[in-house]
Tab-separated table of C-alpha atoms and ligand atoms in Angstrom:
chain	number	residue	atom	x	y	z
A	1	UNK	CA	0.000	0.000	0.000
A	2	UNK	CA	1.374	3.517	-1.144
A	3	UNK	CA	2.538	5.572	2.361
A	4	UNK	CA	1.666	8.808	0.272
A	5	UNK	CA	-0.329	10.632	-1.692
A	6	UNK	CA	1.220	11.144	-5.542
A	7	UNK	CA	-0.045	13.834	-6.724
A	8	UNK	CA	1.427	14.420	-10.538
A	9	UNK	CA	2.318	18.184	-11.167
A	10	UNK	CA	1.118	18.992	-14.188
A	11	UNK	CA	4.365	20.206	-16.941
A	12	UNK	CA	6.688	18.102	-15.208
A	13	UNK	CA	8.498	15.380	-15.906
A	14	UNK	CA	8.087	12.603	-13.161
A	15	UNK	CA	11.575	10.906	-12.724
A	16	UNK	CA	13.677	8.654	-10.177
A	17	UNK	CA	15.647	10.836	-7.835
A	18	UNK	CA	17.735	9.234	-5.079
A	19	UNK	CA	18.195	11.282	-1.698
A	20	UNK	CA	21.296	10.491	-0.583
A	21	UNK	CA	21.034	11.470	3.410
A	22	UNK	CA	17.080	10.898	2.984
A	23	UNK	CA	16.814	10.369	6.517
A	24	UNK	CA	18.201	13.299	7.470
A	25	UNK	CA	16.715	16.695	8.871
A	26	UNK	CA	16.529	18.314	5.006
A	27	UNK	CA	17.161	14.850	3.169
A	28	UNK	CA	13.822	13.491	4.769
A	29	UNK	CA	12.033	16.438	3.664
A	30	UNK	CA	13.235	16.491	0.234
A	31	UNK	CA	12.358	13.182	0.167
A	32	UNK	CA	8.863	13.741	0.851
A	33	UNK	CA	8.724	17.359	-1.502
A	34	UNK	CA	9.435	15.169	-4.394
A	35	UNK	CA	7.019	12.583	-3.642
A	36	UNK	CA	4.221	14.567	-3.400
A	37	UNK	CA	4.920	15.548	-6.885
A	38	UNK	CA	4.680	12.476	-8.163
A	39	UNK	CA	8.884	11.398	-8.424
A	40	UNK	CA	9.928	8.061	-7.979
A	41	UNK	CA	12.253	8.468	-4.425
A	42	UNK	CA	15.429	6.466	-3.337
A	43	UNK	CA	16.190	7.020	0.150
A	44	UNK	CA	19.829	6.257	0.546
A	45	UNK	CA	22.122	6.454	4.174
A	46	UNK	CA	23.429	3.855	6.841
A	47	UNK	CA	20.437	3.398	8.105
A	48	UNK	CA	17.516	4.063	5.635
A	49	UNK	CA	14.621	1.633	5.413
A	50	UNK	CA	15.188	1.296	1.571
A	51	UNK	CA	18.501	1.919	0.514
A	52	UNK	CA	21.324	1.219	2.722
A	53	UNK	CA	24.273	2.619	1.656
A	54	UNK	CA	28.183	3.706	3.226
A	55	UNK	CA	29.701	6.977	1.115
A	56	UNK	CA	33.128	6.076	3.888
A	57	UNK	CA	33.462	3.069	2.445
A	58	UNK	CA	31.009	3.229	-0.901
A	59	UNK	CA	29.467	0.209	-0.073
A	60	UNK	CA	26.053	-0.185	-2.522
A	61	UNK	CA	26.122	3.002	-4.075
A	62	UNK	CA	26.287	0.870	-7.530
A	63	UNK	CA	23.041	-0.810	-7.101
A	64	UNK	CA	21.312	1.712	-4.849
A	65	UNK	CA	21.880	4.736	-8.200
A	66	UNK	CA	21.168	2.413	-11.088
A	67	UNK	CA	18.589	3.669	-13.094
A	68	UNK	CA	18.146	6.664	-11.268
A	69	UNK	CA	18.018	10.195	-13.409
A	70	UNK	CA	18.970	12.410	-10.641
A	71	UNK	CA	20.413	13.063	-7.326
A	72	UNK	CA	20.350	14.874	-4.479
A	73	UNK	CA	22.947	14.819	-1.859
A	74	UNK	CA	21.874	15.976	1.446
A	75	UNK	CA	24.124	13.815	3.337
A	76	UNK	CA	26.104	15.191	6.478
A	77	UNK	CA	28.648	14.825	9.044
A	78	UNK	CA	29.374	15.511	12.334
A	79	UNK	CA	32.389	13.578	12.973
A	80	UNK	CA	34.652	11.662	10.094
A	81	UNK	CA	33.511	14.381	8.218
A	82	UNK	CA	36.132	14.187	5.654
A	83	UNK	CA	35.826	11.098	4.546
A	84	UNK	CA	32.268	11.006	3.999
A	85	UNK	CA	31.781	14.798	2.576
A	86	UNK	CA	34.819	15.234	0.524
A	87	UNK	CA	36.134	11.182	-0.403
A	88	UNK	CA	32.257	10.396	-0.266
A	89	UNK	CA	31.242	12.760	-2.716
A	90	UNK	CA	34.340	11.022	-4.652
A	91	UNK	CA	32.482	8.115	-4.654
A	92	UNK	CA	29.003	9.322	-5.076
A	93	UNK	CA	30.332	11.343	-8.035
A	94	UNK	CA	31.833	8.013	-9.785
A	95	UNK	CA	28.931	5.811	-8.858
A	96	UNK	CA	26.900	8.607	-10.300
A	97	UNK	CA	28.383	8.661	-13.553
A	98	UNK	CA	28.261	4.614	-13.969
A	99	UNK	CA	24.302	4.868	-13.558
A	100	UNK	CA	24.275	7.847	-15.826
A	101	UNK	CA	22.789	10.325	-13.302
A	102	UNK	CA	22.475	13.644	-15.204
A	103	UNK	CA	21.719	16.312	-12.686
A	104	UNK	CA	23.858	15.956	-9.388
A	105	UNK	CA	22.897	18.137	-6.791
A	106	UNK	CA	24.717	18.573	-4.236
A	107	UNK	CA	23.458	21.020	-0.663
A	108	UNK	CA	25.805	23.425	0.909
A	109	UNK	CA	26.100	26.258	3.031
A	110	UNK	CA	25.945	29.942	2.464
A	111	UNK	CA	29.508	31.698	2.858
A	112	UNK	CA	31.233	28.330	3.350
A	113	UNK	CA	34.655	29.344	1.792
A	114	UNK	CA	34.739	32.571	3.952
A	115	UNK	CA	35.839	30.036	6.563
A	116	UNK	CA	38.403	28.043	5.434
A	117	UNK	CA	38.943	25.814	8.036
A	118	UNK	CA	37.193	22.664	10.313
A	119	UNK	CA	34.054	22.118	9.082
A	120	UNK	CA	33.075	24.877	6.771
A	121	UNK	CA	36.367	24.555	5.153
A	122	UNK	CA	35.260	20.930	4.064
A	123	UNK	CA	32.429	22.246	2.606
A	124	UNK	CA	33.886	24.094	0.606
A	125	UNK	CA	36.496	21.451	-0.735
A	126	UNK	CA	32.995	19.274	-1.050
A	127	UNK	CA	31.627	22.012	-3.818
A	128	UNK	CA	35.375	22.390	-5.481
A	129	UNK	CA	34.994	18.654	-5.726
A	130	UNK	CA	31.662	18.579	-7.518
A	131	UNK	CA	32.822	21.708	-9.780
A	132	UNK	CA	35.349	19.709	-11.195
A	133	UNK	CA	33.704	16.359	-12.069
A	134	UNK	CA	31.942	15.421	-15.312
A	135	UNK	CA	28.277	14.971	-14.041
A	136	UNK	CA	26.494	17.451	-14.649
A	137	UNK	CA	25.996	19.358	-11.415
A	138	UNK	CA	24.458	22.488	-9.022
A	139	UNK	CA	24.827	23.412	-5.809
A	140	UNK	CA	22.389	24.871	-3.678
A	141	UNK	CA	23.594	26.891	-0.616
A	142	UNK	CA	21.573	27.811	2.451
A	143	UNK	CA	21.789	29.232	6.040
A	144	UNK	CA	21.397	27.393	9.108
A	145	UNK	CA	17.922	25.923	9.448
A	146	UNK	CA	15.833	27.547	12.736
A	147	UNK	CA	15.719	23.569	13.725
A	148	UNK	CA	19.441	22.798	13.842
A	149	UNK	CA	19.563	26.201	15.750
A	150	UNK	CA	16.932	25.177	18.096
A	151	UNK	CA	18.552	21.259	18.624
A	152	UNK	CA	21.424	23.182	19.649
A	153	UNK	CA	19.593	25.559	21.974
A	154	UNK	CA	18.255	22.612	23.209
A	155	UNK	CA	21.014	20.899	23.972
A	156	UNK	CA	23.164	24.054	25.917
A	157	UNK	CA	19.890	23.971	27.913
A	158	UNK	CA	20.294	20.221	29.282
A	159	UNK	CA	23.462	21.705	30.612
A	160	UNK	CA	21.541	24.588	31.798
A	161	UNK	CA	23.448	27.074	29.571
A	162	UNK	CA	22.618	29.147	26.208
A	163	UNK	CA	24.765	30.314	24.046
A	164	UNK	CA	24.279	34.421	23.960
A	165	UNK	CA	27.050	35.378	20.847
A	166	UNK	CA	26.886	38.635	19.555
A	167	UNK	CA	27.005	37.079	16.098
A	168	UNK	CA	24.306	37.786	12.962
A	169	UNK	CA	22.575	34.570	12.188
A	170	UNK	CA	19.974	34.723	9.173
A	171	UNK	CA	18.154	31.174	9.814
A	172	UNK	CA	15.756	30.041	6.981
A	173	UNK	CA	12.631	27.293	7.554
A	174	UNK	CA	14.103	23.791	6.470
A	175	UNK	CA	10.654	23.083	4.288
A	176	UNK	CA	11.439	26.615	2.321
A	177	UNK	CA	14.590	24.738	1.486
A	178	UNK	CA	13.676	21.209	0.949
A	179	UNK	CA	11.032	23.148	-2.110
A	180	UNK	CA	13.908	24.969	-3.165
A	181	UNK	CA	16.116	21.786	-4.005
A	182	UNK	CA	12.795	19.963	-5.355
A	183	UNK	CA	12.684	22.668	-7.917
A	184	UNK	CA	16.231	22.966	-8.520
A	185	UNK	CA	16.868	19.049	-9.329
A	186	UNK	CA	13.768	18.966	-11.619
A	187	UNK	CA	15.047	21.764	-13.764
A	188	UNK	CA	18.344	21.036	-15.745
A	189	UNK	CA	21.861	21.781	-14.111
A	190	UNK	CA	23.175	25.015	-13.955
A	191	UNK	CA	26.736	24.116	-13.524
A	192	UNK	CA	26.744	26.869	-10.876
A	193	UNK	CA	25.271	27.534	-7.167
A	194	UNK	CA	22.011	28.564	-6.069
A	195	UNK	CA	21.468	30.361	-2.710
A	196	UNK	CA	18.761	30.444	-0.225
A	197	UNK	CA	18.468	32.387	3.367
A	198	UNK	CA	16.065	33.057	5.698
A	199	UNK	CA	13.978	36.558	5.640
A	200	UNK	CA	15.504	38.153	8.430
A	201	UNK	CA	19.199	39.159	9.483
A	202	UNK	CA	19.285	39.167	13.740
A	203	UNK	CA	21.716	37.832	15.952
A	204	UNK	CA	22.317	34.498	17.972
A	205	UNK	CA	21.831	36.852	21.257
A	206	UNK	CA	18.308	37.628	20.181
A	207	UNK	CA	17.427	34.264	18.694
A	208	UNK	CA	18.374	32.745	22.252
A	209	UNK	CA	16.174	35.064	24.294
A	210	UNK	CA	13.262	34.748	21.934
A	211	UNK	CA	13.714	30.581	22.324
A	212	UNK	CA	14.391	30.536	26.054
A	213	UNK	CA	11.079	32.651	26.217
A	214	UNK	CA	9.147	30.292	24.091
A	215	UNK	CA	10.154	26.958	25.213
A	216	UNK	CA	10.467	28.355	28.618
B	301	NAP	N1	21.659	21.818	9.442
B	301	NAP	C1	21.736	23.055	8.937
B	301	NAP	O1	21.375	24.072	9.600
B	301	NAP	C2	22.253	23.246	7.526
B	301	NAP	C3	22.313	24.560	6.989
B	301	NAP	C4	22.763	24.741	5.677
B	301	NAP	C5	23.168	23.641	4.913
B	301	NAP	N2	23.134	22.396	5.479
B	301	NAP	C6	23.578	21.267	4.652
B	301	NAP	O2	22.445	20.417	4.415
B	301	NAP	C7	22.893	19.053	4.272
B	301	NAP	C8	22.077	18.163	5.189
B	301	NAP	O3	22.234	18.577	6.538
B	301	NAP	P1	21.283	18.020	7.709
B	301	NAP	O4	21.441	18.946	8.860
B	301	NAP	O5	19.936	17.710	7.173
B	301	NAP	O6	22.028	16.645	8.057
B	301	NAP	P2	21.622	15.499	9.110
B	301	NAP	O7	20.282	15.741	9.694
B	301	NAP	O8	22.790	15.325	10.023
B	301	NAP	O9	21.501	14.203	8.168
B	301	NAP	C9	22.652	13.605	7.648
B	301	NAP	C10	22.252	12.449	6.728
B	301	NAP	O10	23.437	11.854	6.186
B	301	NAP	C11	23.375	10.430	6.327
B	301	NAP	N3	24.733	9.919	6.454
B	301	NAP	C12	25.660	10.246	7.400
B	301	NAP	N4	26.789	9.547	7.201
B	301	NAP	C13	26.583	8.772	6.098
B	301	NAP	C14	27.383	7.823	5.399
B	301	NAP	N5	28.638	7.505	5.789
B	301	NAP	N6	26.863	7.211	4.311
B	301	NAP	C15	25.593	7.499	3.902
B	301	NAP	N7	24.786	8.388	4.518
B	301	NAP	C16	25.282	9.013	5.615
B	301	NAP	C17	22.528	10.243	7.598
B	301	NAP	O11	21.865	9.003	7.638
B	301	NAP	P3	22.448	7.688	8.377
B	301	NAP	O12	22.860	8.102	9.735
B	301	NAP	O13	21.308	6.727	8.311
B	301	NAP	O14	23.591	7.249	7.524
B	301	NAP	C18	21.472	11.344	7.416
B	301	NAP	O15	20.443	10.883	6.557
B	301	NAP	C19	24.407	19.086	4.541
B	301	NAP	O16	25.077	19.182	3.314
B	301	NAP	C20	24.613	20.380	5.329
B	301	NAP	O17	25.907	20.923	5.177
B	301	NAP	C21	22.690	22.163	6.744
């Protein structure tokens, strides 16, 4: 029995897209973006219900890709973050072009390569690395979600401390995101980057009072 509702959009075409981090805050709501409009979705991580795949060690990216059209990578890293965001995109890249994906599209962060160093710095060597490759490709920046903001108010707080830096923040709704890579992937590759932010520059000061008042 179908677990959602396919509605087919009219003017465009339906193809099979695998989400590569599918389960993941943005992946899973990609996932479900392009369902709704009637795509045919892989899910693809460690632990996904369909596709189980390894981008450290590339384990069953072969079979997971083949006959897929396009893909979106929304995997991510918190530790080992090397090997699976700059060698895995190595091997999602190759494993790509074997199944003849022609639209790669890869998610990033806005202003990456203005820090050149720990984890923004591999982001940045993660776009350089899809730039250069023969798929066909586009990547598609954003800020930090207001969820991953609020996880990480939320986890200061178990500790019984919140963050209050004086730094601007411009945090964008992770749905408003997950529609802007649904449209990008179903439209051809721009061979260039895309970028998406929030409406509202504040800082991290203000965004922690306003939580601590809401969630109390
Ligand atoms: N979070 C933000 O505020 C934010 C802002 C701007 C841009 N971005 C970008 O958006 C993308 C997604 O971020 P997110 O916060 O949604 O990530 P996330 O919630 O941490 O999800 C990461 C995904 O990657 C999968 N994964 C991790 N290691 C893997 C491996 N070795 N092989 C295969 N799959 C693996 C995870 O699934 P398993 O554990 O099942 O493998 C999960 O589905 C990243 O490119 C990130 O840089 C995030």
């Amino acid at each position: 029995m179908a677990r959602y509702t396919v509605i087919h959009v009219k003017g465009v075409r339906q193809v099979k897209i695998a989400v590569v981090g599918g389960t993941g805050m943005l992946g899973r709501r990609v996932s479900a973006v392009l369902r709704r409009r009637g795509h045919e979705v892989r899910v693809l991580s460690r632990r996904s219900l369909e596709h189980q795949v390894n981008l450290v060690t590339g384990e069953r990216l072969d079979a997971a890709l083949e006959g897929c059209d396009a893909l979106v990578d929304a995997s991510n890293a918190s530790t080992n973050a090397k090997n699976i965001l700059i060698d895995g995109t190595k091997r999602l890249l190759a494993a790509g072009k074997q199944a003849g994906i022609s639209h790669h599209l890869c998610v990033s962060i806005v202003g990456c390569e203005r820090i050149p160093m720990g984890y923004f710095g591999i982001k940045a060597e993660q776009e350089h690395v899809v730039e250069q490759n023969d798929v066909p490709w586009t990547i598609v920046r954003a800020t930090q979600f207001h969820d991953y903001i609020a996880a990480m108010f939320e986890q200061a707080a178990r500790w019984k401390v919140l963050p209050l830096l004086k730094i601007p923040i411009q945090t964008v709704a992770v749905d408003e995101v997950a529609h802007t890579i649904a449209d990008t992937v179903e439209a051809k590759p721009r061979h260039g980057r895309l970028e998406i932010a929030g409406p509202e520059i504040t800082d991290a000061r203000m965004v922690a009072r306003t939580w601590r008042s809401v969630s109390g």
